[in-house]
Amino acid sequence: MRGGMACVFLLVLGAISRGVVRCLGDGDSVDGSVVTEATERPRPPHLIFIMVDDQGYADIGYHGSDIHTPTLNRLAAEGVKLENYYVQPICSPSRSQLMTGRYQIHTGLQHSIIRSRQPLCLPPDVPTLPERLVEAGYATHMVGKWHLGFCRPSCLPTARGFQSFLGTLTGSGDHYSYQSCDGAEACGFDLHDGDRPAWEMAGNYSTLLYVERVKQILRNHNPHQPLFLYLSLQAAHTPLQVPDHFLHHYDSQGNRLRRHYAAMLSCLDHGVGQVVQELKAGGLYQNSVLIYSSDNGGQPLSGGSNWPLRGGKGTYWEGGVRAVGFVHGPLLKKKGTVSRDLIHVSDWYPTLLGLAGASGSRHGLDGHDIWRTISEGLPCPRTEILFNIDPVSRRPGEPYDKALVLNGFGIWDTAVRAAIRAGNWKLLTGNVGDGDWIPPQALPVGPERWHNLEKRRNKLGKSVWLFNITSDPYERSDLAEAHPEVVKHLLRRLAEYNQTAVVPRNPPDDPMADPELRGGVWGPWLGLKGQEEDNEGKDGRKERMVKIKQCKVCQLKALFKKVGSRLQRNALFS
């Protein structure tokens, strides 16, 4: 009895001191001393990662934007603003590198996004960030957009380390009805709570719905267990939809697209404020680290702005890959600072694992642990970024003699889309996307939609560009001809990286992915329980062809669904 009372007494002491204590047992010191682990190692912090969709570099208040983001401005000002921070130019690549800490060339996801009907997802042999954090004792929750493939049940967020999930699997969809279309012939419902379709939640605006789920998670969380919360908002991705009361902040904005886009970000800003307030109310804030990041540059055709950077979403120009980002939290040693160190989205994987105290090998990672760089201002371990090497993008019939021998100095086929940043220098090859500068007043509106648009026409056959990003962040002075020695060095680096690349995985769309075959819901269609593989043998091929022919009826049904969905969007877009 006395021993039991001693245990209770020690536990009470532990609760008061917030340390971790243990009752003495056989083999402990005879003087009754207590070992307190908290004095040896601090508690792992709660990790909150907020990723937003298509927010442009110029679309946050502290970059001089016309968009009102008071909460984000304050959080960034109290934390560390990342002003040399890079992501990938489109959705899936940024998210895959966050989840794996590896460049696209090392996961086979070099080419484009993962399409809804594509039998493709994160490689199963690469451990994800939440999987590693679960091993370290974390509770892991995801809310929002996945966009990393779902062809098999083993590809879903709940199979890749997240203990709960509410959100969408595809790349985009209606913010209210959650209808998502891939092309003209495949449309379906895409809102999932765990592994089931959340039909009952349709009608709720995505940002507000996701923020409410986050608040619920925070209220129910045990503060003594470390938490990893990944909030992946679909805002401000198209379709441009938002509750009316956020639109009223921009009644004076004459550009319809910009008005809706701005209102979506103001709604997002309000939601982030609620998340932080809930962290504080639940006693989690003091031991938390909050990271905010856009997934790629803004899309000017949809109201976004990256001015004065060159290019936008889908390009390897600065406007496509330089992102809005900051870190906030009491655990930062130097607050209210600006970091101009070279940081990439792949760095969050080892950085968060380091904060979590997760053991295990860092072998195969392309990211770096940059916590002390951000928190203390110490030198950054990263000196270069491989944005990508995409051999699938090479135009058929592009002559090798000019691309490889002349432009590439015999080192690199410059018809291949690739980009690398090393120190101050940035090199681009191949078709890296439209390189226009689009001032805010040139955003699409009326008959003069491209007024003041700055266009740069490249010489015929040009396939190499070089810029000193430190002195020329807007990429206006191509120095490829002036510094051939730098071009050669960076071409060699591309060739060296390419030696480590895995074969790109870019399978064609599978007609069996059509949601009409599964009750009108997007979800896994391969490797399902009780499903027999029919890819082998004549009988299997015949059965598969019958199913594909039946899909033609599905295509017609889905086309009517898509038209209906678009009509609904127009009603919501006011």
Tab-separated table of N, CA and C in Angstrom, residues 365-430:
chain	number	residue	atom	x	y	z
A	365	LEU	N	17.832	11.455	-48.097
A	365	LEU	CA	17.098	12.720	-48.059
A	365	LEU	C	17.828	13.791	-48.859
A	366	ASP	N	17.056	14.653	-49.487
A	366	ASP	CA	17.604	15.820	-50.177
A	366	ASP	C	17.411	17.085	-49.345
A	367	GLY	N	16.538	17.015	-48.352
A	367	GLY	CA	16.309	18.151	-47.473
A	367	GLY	C	17.370	18.245	-46.392
A	368	HIS	N	17.458	19.421	-45.779
A	368	HIS	CA	18.409	19.692	-44.699
A	368	HIS	C	17.664	20.161	-43.462
A	369	ASP	N	18.214	19.846	-42.301
A	369	ASP	CA	17.656	20.353	-41.048
A	369	ASP	C	18.072	21.818	-40.901
A	370	ILE	N	17.112	22.723	-41.016
A	370	ILE	CA	17.419	24.151	-41.038
A	370	ILE	C	16.854	24.868	-39.809
A	371	TRP	N	16.524	24.121	-38.751
A	371	TRP	CA	15.908	24.746	-37.591
A	371	TRP	C	16.815	25.800	-36.954
A	372	ARG	N	18.074	25.478	-36.747
A	372	ARG	CA	18.963	26.439	-36.076
A	372	ARG	C	19.249	27.649	-36.976
A	373	THR	N	19.177	27.441	-38.279
A	373	THR	CA	19.299	28.575	-39.212
A	373	THR	C	18.134	29.540	-39.009
A	374	ILE	N	16.919	28.987	-38.907
A	374	ILE	CA	15.730	29.812	-38.742
A	374	ILE	C	15.652	30.394	-37.333
A	375	SER	N	15.853	29.541	-36.333
A	375	SER	CA	15.638	29.951	-34.950
A	375	SER	C	16.758	30.817	-34.388
A	376	GLU	N	18.008	30.504	-34.769
A	376	GLU	CA	19.140	31.189	-34.160
A	376	GLU	C	19.937	32.046	-35.140
A	377	GLY	N	19.635	31.921	-36.424
A	377	GLY	CA	20.386	32.684	-37.411
A	377	GLY	C	21.739	32.105	-37.746
A	378	LEU	N	21.944	30.811	-37.471
A	378	LEU	CA	23.224	30.164	-37.786
A	378	LEU	C	23.324	29.911	-39.291
A	379	PRO	N	24.549	29.679	-39.810
A	379	PRO	CA	24.716	29.444	-41.253
A	379	PRO	C	23.846	28.294	-41.740
A	380	CYS	N	23.322	28.445	-42.946
A	380	CYS	CA	22.415	27.447	-43.516
A	380	CYS	C	23.197	26.311	-44.158
A	381	PRO	N	22.813	25.064	-43.899
A	381	PRO	CA	23.520	23.936	-44.517
A	381	PRO	C	23.235	23.783	-46.006
A	382	ARG	N	22.176	24.418	-46.501
A	382	ARG	CA	21.828	24.288	-47.919
A	382	ARG	C	22.542	25.345	-48.742
A	383	THR	N	23.138	24.907	-49.858
A	383	THR	CA	23.805	25.842	-50.771
A	383	THR	C	23.239	25.789	-52.178
A	384	GLU	N	22.442	24.758	-52.488
A	384	GLU	CA	21.834	24.681	-53.813
A	384	GLU	C	20.506	23.942	-53.759
A	385	ILE	N	19.694	24.172	-54.777
A	385	ILE	CA	18.396	23.514	-54.914
A	385	ILE	C	18.271	22.972	-56.327
A	386	LEU	N	17.962	21.697	-56.442
A	386	LEU	CA	17.559	21.156	-57.743
A	386	LEU	C	16.045	21.279	-57.823
A	387	PHE	N	15.576	22.175	-58.681
A	387	PHE	CA	14.130	22.318	-58.807
A	387	PHE	C	13.520	21.103	-59.490
A	388	ASN	N	14.155	20.648	-60.559
A	388	ASN	CA	13.647	19.429	-61.193
A	388	ASN	C	14.457	19.114	-62.442
A	389	ILE	N	14.379	17.861	-62.851
A	389	ILE	CA	14.814	17.390	-64.168
A	389	ILE	C	13.671	16.539	-64.701
A	390	ASP	N	13.041	16.982	-65.770
A	390	ASP	CA	11.850	16.311	-66.294
A	390	ASP	C	12.102	15.833	-67.727
A	391	PRO	N	12.634	14.622	-67.892
A	391	PRO	CA	12.916	14.136	-69.251
A	391	PRO	C	11.671	13.893	-70.080
A	392	VAL	N	10.508	13.707	-69.421
A	392	VAL	CA	9.268	13.467	-70.151
A	392	VAL	C	8.863	14.709	-70.938
A	393	SER	N	9.322	15.860	-70.473
A	393	SER	CA	8.913	17.121	-71.096
A	393	SER	C	9.625	17.404	-72.411
A	394	ARG	N	10.659	16.637	-72.744
A	394	ARG	CA	11.416	16.918	-73.967
A	394	ARG	C	10.518	16.790	-75.188
A	395	ARG	N	10.517	17.843	-76.018
A	395	ARG	CA	9.662	17.818	-77.205
A	395	ARG	C	10.122	16.749	-78.187
A	396	PRO	N	9.193	15.931	-78.686
A	396	PRO	CA	9.562	14.921	-79.680
A	396	PRO	C	10.146	15.596	-80.922
A	397	GLY	N	11.227	15.048	-81.420
A	397	GLY	CA	11.828	15.583	-82.632
A	397	GLY	C	12.764	16.751	-82.426
A	398	GLU	N	12.937	17.189	-81.183
A	398	GLU	CA	13.869	18.285	-80.903
A	398	GLU	C	15.275	17.827	-81.270
A	399	PRO	N	15.979	18.545	-82.151
A	399	PRO	CA	17.304	18.098	-82.589
A	399	PRO	C	18.317	18.099	-81.442
A	400	TYR	N	19.078	17.018	-81.360
A	400	TYR	CA	20.070	16.885	-80.297
A	400	TYR	C	21.318	17.711	-80.573
A	401	ASP	N	21.622	17.937	-81.859
A	401	ASP	CA	22.890	18.597	-82.166
A	401	ASP	C	22.964	19.985	-81.542
A	402	LYS	N	21.888	20.745	-81.657
A	402	LYS	CA	21.907	22.090	-81.087
A	402	LYS	C	21.720	22.062	-79.582
A	403	ALA	N	20.722	21.274	-79.091
A	403	ALA	CA	20.397	21.258	-77.674
A	403	ALA	C	21.529	20.698	-76.832
A	404	LEU	N	22.206	19.678	-77.326
A	404	LEU	CA	23.265	19.037	-76.539
A	404	LEU	C	24.646	19.588	-76.876
A	405	VAL	N	24.980	19.590	-78.143
A	405	VAL	CA	26.349	19.938	-78.545
A	405	VAL	C	26.594	21.439	-78.460
A	406	LEU	N	25.696	22.240	-79.028
A	406	LEU	CA	25.926	23.686	-79.085
A	406	LEU	C	25.503	24.363	-77.773
A	407	ASN	N	24.228	24.303	-77.448
A	407	ASN	CA	23.750	24.986	-76.245
A	407	ASN	C	24.225	24.315	-74.959
A	408	GLY	N	24.380	22.998	-75.011
A	408	GLY	CA	24.735	22.268	-73.791
A	408	GLY	C	26.197	21.934	-73.654
A	409	PHE	N	27.054	22.452	-74.558
A	409	PHE	CA	28.507	22.235	-74.497
A	409	PHE	C	28.867	20.749	-74.439
A	410	GLY	N	27.998	19.898	-74.953
A	410	GLY	CA	28.249	18.466	-74.908
A	410	GLY	C	28.073	17.859	-73.532
A	411	ILE	N	27.592	18.663	-72.585
A	411	ILE	CA	27.453	18.202	-71.200
A	411	ILE	C	26.023	17.773	-70.896
A	412	TRP	N	25.057	18.542	-71.416
A	412	TRP	CA	23.659	18.353	-71.015
A	412	TRP	C	22.737	18.652	-72.184
A	413	ASP	N	21.698	17.831	-72.332
A	413	ASP	CA	20.680	18.049	-73.352
A	413	ASP	C	19.755	19.166	-72.874
A	414	THR	N	19.956	20.354	-73.395
A	414	THR	CA	19.222	21.516	-72.907
A	414	THR	C	17.781	21.583	-73.405
A	415	ALA	N	17.349	20.596	-74.186
A	415	ALA	CA	15.928	20.514	-74.547
A	415	ALA	C	15.109	19.911	-73.408
A	416	VAL	N	15.787	19.323	-72.419
A	416	VAL	CA	15.110	18.759	-71.256
A	416	VAL	C	14.784	19.877	-70.271
A	417	ARG	N	13.571	19.904	-69.797
A	417	ARG	CA	13.167	20.927	-68.823
A	417	ARG	C	13.862	20.649	-67.496
A	418	ALA	N	14.649	21.624	-67.054
A	418	ALA	CA	15.386	21.468	-65.799
A	418	ALA	C	15.687	22.847	-65.230
A	419	ALA	N	15.896	22.899	-63.915
A	419	ALA	CA	16.256	24.160	-63.265
A	419	ALA	C	17.016	23.858	-61.994
A	420	ILE	N	18.023	24.682	-61.709
A	420	ILE	CA	18.854	24.505	-60.527
A	420	ILE	C	19.268	25.863	-59.998
A	421	ARG	N	19.349	25.985	-58.703
A	421	ARG	CA	19.859	27.193	-58.039
A	421	ARG	C	21.075	26.772	-57.218
A	422	ALA	N	22.202	27.450	-57.410
A	422	ALA	CA	23.427	27.173	-56.664
A	422	ALA	C	24.027	28.500	-56.232
A	423	GLY	N	24.026	28.767	-54.930
A	423	GLY	CA	24.504	30.053	-54.453
A	423	GLY	C	23.655	31.176	-55.026
A	424	ASN	N	24.326	32.136	-55.656
A	424	ASN	CA	23.604	33.260	-56.268
A	424	ASN	C	23.024	32.929	-57.631
A	425	TRP	N	23.486	31.824	-58.228
A	425	TRP	CA	23.175	31.548	-59.624
A	425	TRP	C	21.965	30.635	-59.782
A	426	LYS	N	21.227	30.871	-60.857
A	426	LYS	CA	20.107	30.013	-61.221
A	426	LYS	C	20.173	29.735	-62.716
A	427	LEU	N	20.097	28.451	-63.060
A	427	LEU	CA	20.155	28.017	-64.462
A	427	LEU	C	18.850	27.325	-64.825
A	428	LEU	N	18.342	27.615	-66.009
A	428	LEU	CA	17.140	26.958	-66.518
A	428	LEU	C	17.420	26.424	-67.912
A	429	THR	N	16.865	25.249	-68.231
A	429	THR	CA	16.996	24.694	-69.576
A	429	THR	C	15.643	24.168	-70.039
A	430	GLY	N	15.484	24.111	-71.374
A	430	GLY	CA	14.263	23.555	-71.953
A	430	GLY	C	13.083	24.497	-71.863
